[in-house]
Short mmCIF file of C-alpha atoms and ligand atoms in Angstrom, two decimals:
data_model
loop_
_atom_site.label_atom_id
_atom_site.label_comp_id
_atom_site.label_asym_id
_atom_site.label_seq_id
_atom_site.Cartn_x
_atom_site.Cartn_y
_atom_site.Cartn_z
CA MET A 1 5.49 -18.92 -17.34
CA GLN A 2 3.09 -16.99 -19.66
CA THR A 3 3.22 -13.64 -18.89
CA GLN A 4 1.33 -12.41 -21.67
CA PRO A 5 -2.27 -11.75 -20.27
CA GLN A 6 -5.14 -12.91 -22.63
CA ALA A 7 -6.12 -9.49 -22.97
CA SER A 8 -5.42 -5.79 -21.32
CA HIS A 9 -8.53 -5.53 -19.52
CA PHE A 10 -10.71 -7.55 -17.17
CA VAL A 11 -14.28 -6.40 -17.54
CA ASP A 12 -17.67 -7.62 -17.03
CA GLY A 13 -16.57 -11.15 -15.79
CA GLN A 14 -14.10 -11.60 -19.05
CA TYR A 15 -11.03 -10.34 -20.42
CA LEU A 16 -11.50 -7.36 -22.85
CA GLU A 17 -9.02 -5.99 -25.47
CA ASP A 18 -9.20 -2.54 -27.22
CA THR A 19 -5.83 -2.11 -29.34
CA ALA A 20 -6.72 1.37 -30.09
CA GLY A 21 -5.44 2.45 -26.33
CA ASP A 22 -1.76 3.36 -26.00
CA LEU A 23 0.59 0.48 -25.80
CA ILE A 24 2.12 -0.20 -22.40
CA GLU A 25 5.22 -2.65 -22.37
CA VAL A 26 5.73 -4.67 -19.25
CA ILE A 27 9.25 -5.01 -18.52
CA TYR A 28 11.20 -7.85 -16.28
CA PRO A 29 13.33 -5.33 -13.84
CA ALA A 30 15.76 -8.13 -13.47
CA THR A 31 16.60 -8.31 -17.24
CA GLY A 32 15.10 -5.18 -18.95
CA GLU A 33 13.25 -7.82 -21.16
CA ILE A 34 9.82 -7.33 -22.33
CA ILE A 35 7.50 -9.87 -20.91
CA ALA A 36 4.18 -8.74 -21.73
CA LYS A 37 2.10 -5.85 -23.70
CA VAL A 38 -0.93 -4.32 -22.82
CA HIS A 39 -2.91 -1.27 -23.83
CA ALA A 40 -4.43 1.69 -21.93
CA ALA A 41 -8.10 1.67 -21.34
CA THR A 42 -10.09 3.56 -24.32
CA PRO A 43 -13.27 5.62 -23.59
CA ALA A 44 -15.09 2.37 -24.74
CA VAL A 45 -13.40 0.40 -22.33
CA ILE A 46 -13.96 2.61 -19.43
CA GLU A 47 -17.53 2.88 -20.19
CA ALA A 48 -18.10 -0.93 -20.45
CA ALA A 49 -16.18 -1.01 -16.93
CA ILE A 50 -18.36 1.57 -15.21
CA ALA A 51 -21.50 0.09 -16.58
CA SER A 52 -21.04 -3.49 -15.75
CA GLY A 53 -19.57 -2.29 -12.35
CA LEU A 54 -22.90 -0.37 -11.67
CA ARG A 55 -24.94 -3.13 -12.84
CA ALA A 56 -23.14 -5.88 -10.64
CA GLN A 57 -23.18 -3.59 -7.58
CA LYS A 58 -26.96 -3.52 -7.48
CA GLU A 59 -27.09 -7.57 -7.65
CA TRP A 60 -24.19 -7.59 -5.35
CA ALA A 61 -25.50 -5.33 -2.50
CA ALA A 62 -28.84 -7.33 -2.67
CA LEU A 63 -27.04 -10.50 -1.16
CA SER A 64 -26.48 -10.86 2.64
CA GLY A 65 -23.38 -9.91 3.97
CA THR A 66 -22.86 -13.72 4.78
CA GLU A 67 -22.96 -14.66 0.85
CA ARG A 68 -21.05 -11.98 0.08
CA GLY A 69 -18.24 -13.18 2.53
CA ARG A 70 -18.48 -16.71 1.14
CA VAL A 71 -17.28 -15.52 -2.25
CA LEU A 72 -14.32 -13.38 -0.72
CA ARG A 73 -13.21 -16.32 1.47
CA ARG A 74 -13.29 -18.59 -1.65
CA ALA A 75 -11.08 -16.16 -3.45
CA ALA A 76 -8.77 -16.10 -0.62
CA ASP A 77 -8.65 -19.90 -0.79
CA ILE A 78 -8.28 -20.00 -4.33
CA ILE A 79 -5.23 -17.42 -4.12
CA ARG A 80 -3.73 -19.34 -1.41
CA ASP A 81 -3.70 -22.61 -3.71
CA ARG A 82 -2.26 -20.72 -6.46
CA ASN A 83 0.32 -18.82 -4.24
CA HIS A 84 3.16 -20.16 -6.08
CA ASP A 85 2.27 -18.93 -9.75
CA LEU A 86 1.13 -15.89 -8.54
CA SER A 87 4.18 -15.01 -6.58
CA VAL A 88 6.36 -15.89 -10.01
CA LEU A 89 3.90 -13.58 -11.82
CA GLU A 90 4.25 -10.69 -9.12
CA THR A 91 7.99 -11.08 -9.36
CA TYR A 92 7.70 -10.92 -13.15
CA ASP A 93 5.92 -7.66 -12.73
CA THR A 94 7.89 -6.07 -10.02
CA GLY A 95 11.13 -7.68 -9.91
CA LYS A 96 10.84 -8.44 -6.22
CA PRO A 97 12.48 -11.64 -5.15
CA TYR A 98 10.26 -14.68 -5.10
CA SER A 99 11.30 -15.36 -1.40
CA GLU A 100 9.68 -12.21 -0.50
CA THR A 101 6.57 -12.46 -2.90
CA ILE A 102 5.73 -16.03 -1.77
CA CYS A 103 5.11 -14.78 1.61
CA ALA A 104 4.27 -11.16 1.46
CA ASP A 105 1.99 -10.24 -1.77
CA ALA A 106 -0.48 -13.14 -2.73
CA THR A 107 -0.82 -14.23 1.02
CA SER A 108 -1.43 -10.88 2.20
CA ALA A 109 -4.16 -10.04 -0.58
CA ALA A 110 -5.56 -13.38 0.79
CA ASP A 111 -5.53 -12.23 4.47
CA ALA A 112 -7.62 -9.23 3.40
CA LEU A 113 -10.19 -11.36 1.47
CA GLU A 114 -10.41 -13.85 4.30
CA TYR A 115 -10.69 -10.92 6.93
CA PHE A 116 -13.31 -8.86 5.13
CA GLY A 117 -14.98 -12.03 4.03
CA GLY A 118 -15.38 -12.93 7.62
CA LEU A 119 -16.64 -9.59 8.61
CA ALA A 120 -19.20 -9.24 5.92
CA GLY A 121 -21.80 -11.03 7.62
CA SER A 122 -21.71 -9.06 10.90
CA LEU A 123 -21.70 -5.38 9.34
CA THR A 124 -24.56 -3.87 10.98
CA GLY A 125 -25.99 -0.30 12.05
CA GLU A 126 -27.28 0.30 15.42
CA HIS A 127 -30.22 0.88 17.60
CA VAL A 128 -30.42 4.05 19.56
CA GLN A 129 -33.22 4.63 22.43
CA MET A 130 -34.12 8.05 22.99
CA GLY A 131 -36.77 7.97 25.65
CA GLU A 132 -39.94 6.35 24.18
CA ASN A 133 -38.52 7.34 20.79
CA TRP A 134 -35.87 5.51 18.93
CA GLY A 135 -33.78 5.26 15.93
CA TYR A 136 -31.49 3.25 14.10
CA THR A 137 -28.96 3.29 11.53
CA ILE A 138 -28.64 1.44 8.11
CA ARG A 139 -25.06 0.85 6.97
CA GLU A 140 -25.02 1.05 3.17
CA PRO A 141 -22.69 0.62 0.49
CA LEU A 142 -21.49 3.53 -1.15
CA GLY A 143 -21.83 2.43 -4.85
CA LEU A 144 -19.26 2.15 -7.51
CA CYS A 145 -15.62 2.63 -5.84
CA VAL A 146 -12.34 3.16 -8.09
CA GLY A 147 -9.20 1.63 -6.53
CA ILE A 148 -5.80 3.23 -8.33
CA GLY A 149 -2.63 1.33 -7.25
CA ALA A 150 1.25 1.86 -7.13
CA TRP A 151 3.58 -0.67 -8.51
CA ASN A 152 5.25 -1.87 -5.01
CA TYR A 153 2.39 -4.38 -4.13
CA PRO A 154 0.10 -4.78 -7.06
CA THR A 155 -1.92 -7.99 -5.82
CA GLN A 156 -1.76 -6.68 -2.23
CA ILE A 157 -3.10 -3.23 -3.06
CA ALA A 158 -5.73 -4.50 -5.22
CA CYS A 159 -7.05 -6.75 -2.31
CA TRP A 160 -6.64 -4.41 0.49
CA LYS A 161 -8.99 -1.93 -1.70
CA GLY A 162 -11.11 -4.54 -3.21
CA ALA A 163 -11.90 -6.87 0.00
CA PRO A 164 -13.42 -4.26 2.06
CA ALA A 165 -14.90 -2.34 -0.90
CA LEU A 166 -16.75 -5.83 -1.85
CA ALA A 167 -17.50 -6.91 1.84
CA CYS A 168 -19.72 -3.82 2.17
CA GLY A 169 -21.59 -4.48 -0.78
CA ASN A 170 -19.67 -2.13 -3.45
CA ALA A 171 -18.21 -2.79 -6.77
CA MET A 172 -14.85 -1.62 -7.64
CA ILE A 173 -12.96 -0.73 -11.01
CA PHE A 174 -9.27 -1.01 -10.15
CA LYS A 175 -6.64 0.66 -12.28
CA PRO A 176 -3.33 -1.08 -11.45
CA SER A 177 -0.13 1.20 -11.99
CA GLU A 178 0.87 1.09 -15.59
CA THR A 179 4.25 -0.15 -14.47
CA THR A 180 3.10 -3.47 -12.98
CA PRO A 181 -0.34 -4.23 -14.92
CA LEU A 182 -0.41 -7.93 -14.63
CA SER A 183 -1.10 -9.23 -11.26
CA ALA A 184 -4.69 -7.56 -10.51
CA LEU A 185 -5.86 -9.18 -13.77
CA LYS A 186 -5.60 -12.63 -11.99
CA VAL A 187 -7.53 -11.27 -8.87
CA ALA A 188 -10.28 -10.07 -11.12
CA GLU A 189 -10.09 -13.81 -12.54
CA ILE A 190 -10.19 -15.41 -9.34
CA LEU A 191 -13.02 -13.11 -7.76
CA VAL A 192 -15.25 -14.61 -10.53
CA GLU A 193 -14.22 -18.17 -10.38
CA ALA A 194 -15.09 -17.58 -6.63
CA GLY A 195 -18.59 -16.46 -7.71
CA ALA A 196 -18.65 -12.96 -7.60
CA PRO A 197 -21.21 -11.48 -10.17
CA ALA A 198 -19.36 -10.40 -13.74
CA GLY A 199 -18.49 -6.62 -13.65
CA LEU A 200 -17.95 -6.57 -9.41
CA PHE A 201 -14.43 -6.26 -9.85
CA ASN A 202 -12.88 -4.97 -13.24
CA VAL A 203 -9.60 -4.25 -14.00
CA VAL A 204 -8.70 -1.45 -16.65
CA GLN A 205 -5.15 -0.41 -17.62
CA GLY A 206 -3.79 2.91 -18.01
CA MET A 207 -1.63 5.77 -17.29
CA GLY A 208 -2.50 8.61 -14.94
CA ALA A 209 -5.12 9.59 -17.63
CA VAL A 210 -7.13 6.63 -17.22
CA GLY A 211 -7.16 7.05 -13.46
CA ALA A 212 -8.11 10.79 -14.12
CA SER A 213 -11.18 9.70 -16.32
CA LEU A 214 -12.26 7.33 -13.75
CA VAL A 215 -11.89 9.83 -10.78
CA THR A 216 -13.82 12.42 -12.53
CA ASP A 217 -16.76 10.30 -13.72
CA PRO A 218 -19.81 11.38 -11.81
CA ARG A 219 -21.14 7.99 -11.61
CA VAL A 220 -18.27 6.47 -9.37
CA ALA A 221 -18.85 7.31 -5.49
CA LYS A 222 -15.31 6.75 -3.93
CA VAL A 223 -11.81 6.77 -4.89
CA SER A 224 -8.91 4.90 -2.96
CA LEU A 225 -5.43 5.71 -4.22
CA THR A 226 -2.24 4.38 -3.07
CA GLY A 227 0.70 6.80 -4.65
CA SER A 228 2.73 9.44 -4.05
CA VAL A 229 1.77 12.61 -2.49
CA GLY A 230 1.87 14.74 -5.92
CA THR A 231 -0.69 12.19 -7.31
CA GLY A 232 -2.64 12.38 -4.03
CA ARG A 233 -3.11 16.17 -4.23
CA LYS A 234 -4.44 15.77 -8.09
CA VAL A 235 -6.92 12.94 -7.14
CA TYR A 236 -7.98 14.49 -4.04
CA ALA A 237 -8.91 17.50 -5.85
CA ALA A 238 -10.64 16.06 -8.97
CA ALA A 239 -12.80 13.77 -6.26
CA ALA A 240 -13.70 17.01 -4.76
CA GLU A 241 -15.58 18.29 -7.64
CA SER A 242 -18.30 15.59 -7.26
CA ILE A 243 -17.79 15.35 -3.27
CA LYS A 244 -16.71 11.86 -3.62
CA HIS A 245 -15.58 9.86 -0.70
CA VAL A 246 -11.64 9.39 -0.63
CA THR A 247 -8.99 7.10 1.04
CA MET A 248 -5.44 8.39 0.02
CA GLU A 249 -2.62 6.15 0.76
CA LEU A 250 0.26 8.25 0.03
CA GLY A 251 4.11 8.45 0.65
CA GLY A 252 6.50 8.90 3.69
CA LYS A 253 9.46 9.96 5.34
CA SER A 254 9.14 7.70 8.35
CA PRO A 255 11.57 7.96 11.28
CA LEU A 256 12.98 4.93 13.21
CA VAL A 257 14.38 5.89 16.51
CA ILE A 258 16.95 3.39 18.16
CA PHE A 259 17.79 4.17 22.12
CA ASP A 260 21.38 3.03 23.54
CA ASP A 261 19.45 0.37 25.83
CA ALA A 262 17.88 -1.35 22.38
CA ASP A 263 18.95 -5.02 21.42
CA VAL A 264 21.46 -4.06 18.85
CA GLU A 265 20.55 -7.31 16.68
CA ALA A 266 16.88 -6.73 16.80
CA ALA A 267 17.37 -2.88 16.02
CA VAL A 268 19.58 -3.78 12.99
CA GLY A 269 16.92 -6.35 11.86
CA GLY A 270 14.11 -3.63 12.24
CA ALA A 271 16.48 -1.06 10.21
CA ILE A 272 17.09 -3.74 7.54
CA LEU A 273 13.19 -4.48 7.35
CA GLY A 274 12.31 -0.95 7.25
CA ASN A 275 14.91 0.06 4.39
CA PHE A 276 15.69 -2.92 2.16
CA TYR A 277 12.76 -4.91 2.20
CA SER A 278 11.32 -4.87 -1.30
CA THR A 279 14.54 -2.87 -2.45
CA GLY A 280 13.63 -0.11 -0.32
CA GLN A 281 10.12 0.41 -2.13
CA VAL A 282 8.12 0.71 0.58
CA CYS A 283 5.79 3.37 1.58
CA SER A 284 6.19 3.00 5.40
CA ASN A 285 9.77 2.51 5.27
CA GLY A 286 11.98 3.89 8.34
CA THR A 287 14.13 5.88 6.03
CA ARG A 288 15.48 8.40 8.79
CA VAL A 289 17.57 6.17 11.37
CA PHE A 290 18.08 8.08 14.40
CA VAL A 291 20.58 6.23 16.54
CA GLN A 292 21.53 7.27 20.03
CA LYS A 293 25.03 8.02 20.20
CA GLY A 294 26.08 5.39 22.70
CA ILE A 295 24.98 2.78 20.34
CA LYS A 296 25.96 4.12 17.17
CA GLU A 297 29.21 2.19 16.38
CA ALA A 298 27.79 -0.95 17.57
CA PHE A 299 24.90 -0.51 15.29
CA LEU A 300 26.74 0.30 12.13
CA LYS A 301 29.18 -2.32 12.60
CA ARG A 302 26.30 -5.00 12.61
CA LEU A 303 24.46 -3.40 10.06
CA SER A 304 27.40 -3.45 7.64
CA GLU A 305 28.33 -7.06 8.69
CA ARG A 306 24.62 -8.36 7.74
CA LEU A 307 24.49 -6.21 4.75
CA ALA A 308 27.57 -7.90 3.45
CA THR A 309 25.35 -11.08 3.54
CA ALA A 310 22.48 -9.89 1.34
CA VAL A 311 21.80 -12.30 -1.41
CA ILE A 312 21.52 -10.15 -4.39
CA GLY A 313 20.61 -11.94 -7.91
CA ASP A 314 18.07 -13.42 -9.80
CA PRO A 315 14.65 -12.73 -8.27
CA MET A 316 13.62 -16.34 -9.02
CA ASP A 317 16.33 -17.84 -7.10
CA GLU A 318 14.73 -18.57 -3.79
CA ALA A 319 18.28 -17.80 -1.99
CA THR A 320 18.02 -14.14 -3.27
CA ASN A 321 16.69 -11.94 -0.90
CA PHE A 322 17.52 -8.44 -2.57
CA GLY A 323 16.16 -7.77 -6.11
CA PRO A 324 16.31 -4.96 -8.70
CA MET A 325 14.35 -1.46 -8.42
CA VAL A 326 11.20 -1.86 -10.26
CA SER A 327 12.17 0.25 -13.45
CA LYS A 328 15.14 2.07 -14.84
CA ARG A 329 13.52 5.31 -14.13
CA GLN A 330 12.74 4.45 -10.34
CA ARG A 331 16.68 3.43 -10.08
CA ASP A 332 17.74 6.51 -11.91
CA ILE A 333 15.87 8.59 -9.31
CA VAL A 334 17.57 6.75 -6.40
CA LEU A 335 20.88 7.13 -7.90
CA SER A 336 20.41 10.63 -8.23
CA TYR A 337 19.62 11.11 -4.55
CA ILE A 338 22.62 8.80 -3.51
CA GLU A 339 24.80 11.50 -5.63
CA LYS A 340 22.85 14.49 -3.43
CA GLY A 341 23.69 12.69 -0.22
CA LYS A 342 27.44 12.33 -1.28
CA ALA A 343 27.40 15.91 -2.51
CA GLU A 344 25.90 17.17 0.80
CA GLY A 345 28.47 15.77 2.76
CA ALA A 346 26.68 12.56 4.31
CA ARG A 347 29.33 9.60 5.05
CA LEU A 348 28.92 6.63 2.76
CA VAL A 349 28.99 3.55 4.59
CA ALA A 350 27.66 0.57 2.32
CA GLY A 351 26.49 0.63 -1.42
CA GLY A 352 26.14 3.78 -3.20
CA SER A 353 26.22 2.59 -6.69
CA ALA A 354 24.24 0.56 -9.55
CA ILE A 355 24.96 -2.94 -10.12
CA GLU A 356 26.56 -3.38 -13.73
CA GLY A 357 24.17 -5.49 -16.37
CA ASN A 358 20.58 -5.07 -17.94
CA GLY A 359 18.96 -5.30 -14.92
CA PHE A 360 17.84 -2.48 -12.41
CA TYR A 361 19.75 -3.23 -9.80
CA ILE A 362 21.38 -0.91 -6.95
CA GLN A 363 23.35 -1.75 -3.94
CA PRO A 364 21.81 -1.33 -0.62
CA THR A 365 22.79 1.96 0.58
CA VAL A 366 23.70 3.43 3.90
CA PHE A 367 24.73 7.05 4.73
CA ALA A 368 25.83 7.91 8.39
CA ASP A 369 26.15 11.48 9.82
CA VAL A 370 23.11 12.65 8.04
CA THR A 371 21.60 15.71 9.15
CA ASP A 372 18.34 16.87 9.52
CA ASP A 373 18.57 19.18 6.47
CA MET A 374 20.14 17.02 3.82
CA THR A 375 17.83 16.19 0.93
CA ILE A 376 18.18 12.30 1.52
CA ALA A 377 16.64 13.20 4.94
CA ARG A 378 13.74 15.32 3.88
CA GLU A 379 12.35 13.81 0.36
CA GLU A 380 10.88 10.29 -0.21
CA ILE A 381 13.45 8.43 -2.04
CA PHE A 382 11.55 5.25 -2.28
CA GLY A 383 14.61 2.94 -2.81
CA PRO A 384 17.36 1.12 -0.54
CA VAL A 385 18.86 4.32 1.04
CA MET A 386 19.25 4.23 4.64
CA SER A 387 20.00 7.57 6.50
CA VAL A 388 21.70 7.24 10.12
CA LEU A 389 21.27 10.29 12.06
CA ASP A 390 22.55 10.82 15.57
CA PHE A 391 20.72 12.11 18.85
CA ASP A 392 21.67 12.56 22.27
CA THR A 393 18.38 12.51 24.27
CA GLU A 394 14.76 11.69 24.04
CA GLU A 395 13.60 15.08 24.28
CA GLU A 396 15.81 16.15 21.24
CA VAL A 397 14.90 13.04 18.97
CA ILE A 398 11.05 13.53 19.16
CA PRO A 399 10.68 17.00 17.51
CA ARG A 400 12.99 15.75 14.83
CA ALA A 401 11.51 12.57 14.15
CA ASN A 402 8.20 14.57 13.76
CA ASP A 403 9.94 17.16 11.56
CA THR A 404 8.38 16.08 8.22
CA GLU A 405 5.08 17.14 6.39
CA MET A 406 4.46 13.32 5.91
CA GLY A 407 3.22 10.91 8.82
CA LEU A 408 3.00 7.54 7.55
CA SER A 409 5.02 5.41 9.97
CA ALA A 410 7.34 5.64 13.03
CA GLY A 411 9.08 3.04 14.91
CA VAL A 412 11.04 2.72 18.25
CA PHE A 413 13.64 0.20 19.43
CA THR A 414 14.21 0.37 23.17
CA ARG A 415 14.11 -2.12 26.13
CA ASP A 416 12.49 0.40 28.55
CA LEU A 417 8.75 -0.19 28.19
CA THR A 418 7.67 2.87 29.63
CA ARG A 419 9.82 5.22 27.21
CA ALA A 420 8.41 3.23 24.34
CA HIS A 421 4.91 4.15 24.92
CA ARG A 422 5.86 7.44 25.65
CA VAL A 423 7.67 7.94 22.65
CA ILE A 424 4.88 6.41 20.53
CA SER A 425 2.18 8.60 22.05
CA GLN A 426 4.36 11.65 20.64
CA PHE A 427 5.01 10.33 17.25
CA GLU A 428 2.82 12.20 14.45
CA ALA A 429 2.41 9.04 12.12
CA GLY A 430 -0.70 6.76 11.45
CA SER A 431 1.19 3.43 11.73
CA CYS A 432 3.70 2.79 14.42
CA PHE A 433 6.08 -0.11 15.63
CA ILE A 434 7.63 -1.02 19.00
CA ASN A 435 10.82 -3.20 18.82
CA SER A 436 9.72 -4.16 15.02
CA TYR A 437 9.48 -2.37 11.85
CA ASN A 438 6.70 -2.78 8.82
CA ASP A 439 4.35 -5.30 10.21
CA ALA A 440 1.15 -4.69 8.55
CA PRO A 441 -1.35 -7.22 9.61
CA VAL A 442 -4.90 -6.89 8.09
CA GLU A 443 -6.30 -6.83 11.79
CA LEU A 444 -4.66 -3.31 12.35
CA PRO A 445 -5.59 -0.19 10.70
CA PHE A 446 -3.04 0.86 8.27
CA GLY A 447 -2.54 4.41 7.09
CA GLY A 448 -1.19 8.15 7.59
CA SER A 449 -1.16 11.56 9.03
CA GLY A 450 -0.33 14.81 7.17
CA LEU A 451 0.82 14.52 3.67
CA SER A 452 0.71 10.72 4.05
CA GLY A 453 -3.09 10.65 3.39
CA VAL A 454 -6.54 10.26 4.78
CA GLY A 455 -8.61 7.16 5.62
CA ARG A 456 -7.51 3.82 6.90
CA GLU A 457 -7.06 0.52 5.22
CA ASN A 458 -7.27 -2.99 6.88
CA SER A 459 -9.32 -3.74 10.06
CA LYS A 460 -12.39 -2.99 11.17
CA ALA A 461 -11.62 0.66 10.66
CA ALA A 462 -11.54 0.38 6.64
CA ILE A 463 -15.52 -0.53 6.72
CA ASN A 464 -16.04 3.26 7.56
CA TYR A 465 -14.20 4.22 4.43
CA TYR A 466 -16.31 1.96 2.04
CA SER A 467 -19.93 2.29 3.96
CA GLN A 468 -22.00 5.12 4.71
CA LEU A 469 -24.66 5.36 7.55
CA LYS A 470 -28.38 6.16 7.04
CA SER A 471 -29.98 7.41 10.15
CA VAL A 472 -33.86 6.67 10.64
CA PHE A 473 -35.62 8.50 13.62
CA VAL A 474 -38.81 6.66 14.82
CA ARG A 475 -41.36 8.82 16.95
CA MET A 476 -43.64 6.88 18.83
CA GLY A 477 -46.34 9.54 20.18
CA GLU A 478 -47.81 12.53 18.65
CA VAL A 479 -46.12 14.81 16.33
CA GLU A 480 -45.76 18.48 17.91
CA SER A 481 -45.91 21.18 15.21
CA PRO A 482 -46.08 24.96 15.95
CA PHE A 483 -49.19 25.31 13.67
P1 LIG B 501 2.34 7.52 -8.48
O1 LIG B 501 1.56 8.59 -7.50
O2 LIG B 501 3.10 8.05 -9.86
O3 LIG B 501 0.98 6.58 -9.14
C1 LIG B 501 0.14 5.99 -8.53
C2 LIG B 501 -1.11 5.49 -9.29
O4 LIG B 501 -1.62 6.82 -9.80
C3 LIG B 501 -0.94 4.99 -10.72
O5 LIG B 501 -1.48 3.74 -10.99
C4 LIG B 501 -0.72 6.08 -11.85
O6 LIG B 501 -1.13 5.65 -12.90
C5 LIG B 501 -1.84 6.80 -11.10
N1 LIG B 501 -2.18 8.33 -11.53
C6 LIG B 501 -1.06 9.31 -11.80
N2 LIG B 501 -1.93 10.45 -12.07
C7 LIG B 501 -2.91 10.26 -11.92
C8 LIG B 501 -4.05 11.22 -11.96
N3 LIG B 501 -3.89 12.62 -12.32
N4 LIG B 501 -5.30 10.55 -11.71
C9 LIG B 501 -5.57 9.40 -11.47
N5 LIG B 501 -4.59 8.42 -11.20
C10 LIG B 501 -3.26 9.05 -11.57
O7 LIG B 501 2.93 6.51 -7.62
P2 LIG B 501 4.04 5.24 -7.86
O8 LIG B 501 5.25 5.80 -8.43
O9 LIG B 501 3.29 4.20 -8.70
O10 LIG B 501 4.40 4.49 -6.11
C11 LIG B 501 5.13 5.04 -5.71
C12 LIG B 501 4.60 6.04 -4.57
O11 LIG B 501 3.29 5.52 -3.73
C13 LIG B 501 5.17 6.33 -3.27
O12 LIG B 501 5.30 7.74 -2.79
C14 LIG B 501 4.84 5.45 -2.28
O13 LIG B 501 5.14 6.00 -0.95
C15 LIG B 501 3.39 5.57 -2.19
N6 LIG B 501 2.81 4.44 -1.55
C16 LIG B 501 2.09 4.54 -0.51
C17 LIG B 501 1.39 3.38 0.03
C18 LIG B 501 0.70 3.56 1.16
O14 LIG B 501 0.15 2.75 1.43
N7 LIG B 501 0.49 4.81 1.83
C19 LIG B 501 1.82 2.13 -0.61
C20 LIG B 501 2.67 1.84 -1.61
C21 LIG B 501 3.23 3.16 -2.30
#
């Protein structure tokens, strides 16, 4: 497959190059080979993206919601038709196994385009009667939005941000992570093919500095970031300068609580999905697995048995279900956390090392007997490292599960329905799961509380973060004024 894009950026309906920008080498994580080279956006590229975005937004907002929705739904169909090629490209970009990308990346992007495309025609304000007087609200787009992505779900993130933004009548400039710049370009291409006006969805490449120059531009109305808490703080502060709207999808250190009465197979499956899918590079992962003492041995036994069946290898092989880390840098960060886990006295029960070779592979790793104060139980690792912590009672585990400044996700496994809902109601987290983990359908809001962020993606809730209401009061009688 041709992994080198035609040019680095996609602006005003076409590929655009400016080799004066810093060189970014794109590396295939499975082999360490350079598979493409792009350049960071120069001020001239950024200016072209902003100017064309502003122009396209006006044209786009003048269409009816149904007309806008039609374009988004057409784009969803094209993405589904090309799912294989897009998934191969996503696998090159991220190293995630094709067995995952074929069902979780472009397809999730298509779901977002389809869902928000369907919603676009029914976005309305409301009528409010107040005696003989009345009022109404007009739901208006914000204008030019900026999306900034992380590297774990490049296509999905582009569309989770782009689809609701466009449905509401906005334009978007998307800056992918410098680690995975390839697939968002395809989304931009496909939107134009589906009928979006040139400039409506521009993609510019670059490191944090390019993101920062977009965030500080006064012509930009909104910023939606998916990234770490540290970057979130910077972007939120920069956006505050010009009082921009923001959505922040940041990191997590989420709890997964497994009670004695849980179905062991289901709980082990949930813990695997919540720790090892995408080689552990998922923000909502339930990396603190609290296991009630009565089920602990059975849980660890089945977990070890099932981990031994993981197929680690060539991500393009359809049988592979565990790929490399996205980069050498990320692998080294994860390895340093594993060393901290060992040094602080956690018991290593699986994995614990890098896998020899040129790729950035690491074994799926499980620590047991982890305590709340250990570094591996406190900091986001963003890799395949599960911490298993023991607990005795429901009363004890809830405050421990909530003992994190982040609050992205939380899950519970139990056969006791009442307890499941009681526990969920006490979790301080935005996206929760009962007898499941990490499902993120477009129909449900996704996002966190605390340091995990502000705002929600997906579902009807996302509309509120990409539109604003204008209120209109209509007086039917005389105007009464004091003089
Ligand atoms: P990161 O914070 O390093 O980078 C995210 C993006 O921000 C990149 O595109 C980067 O270039 C850009 N950026 C960096 N500095 C910037 C600045 N000053 N101004 C503007 N943009 C800037 O994150 P990452 O390493 O790419 O991704 C991993 C992190 O993302 C993890 O913490 C993970 O939990 C989080 N994440 C969150 C979600 C979610 O939905 N909550 C989803 C995926 C990943």
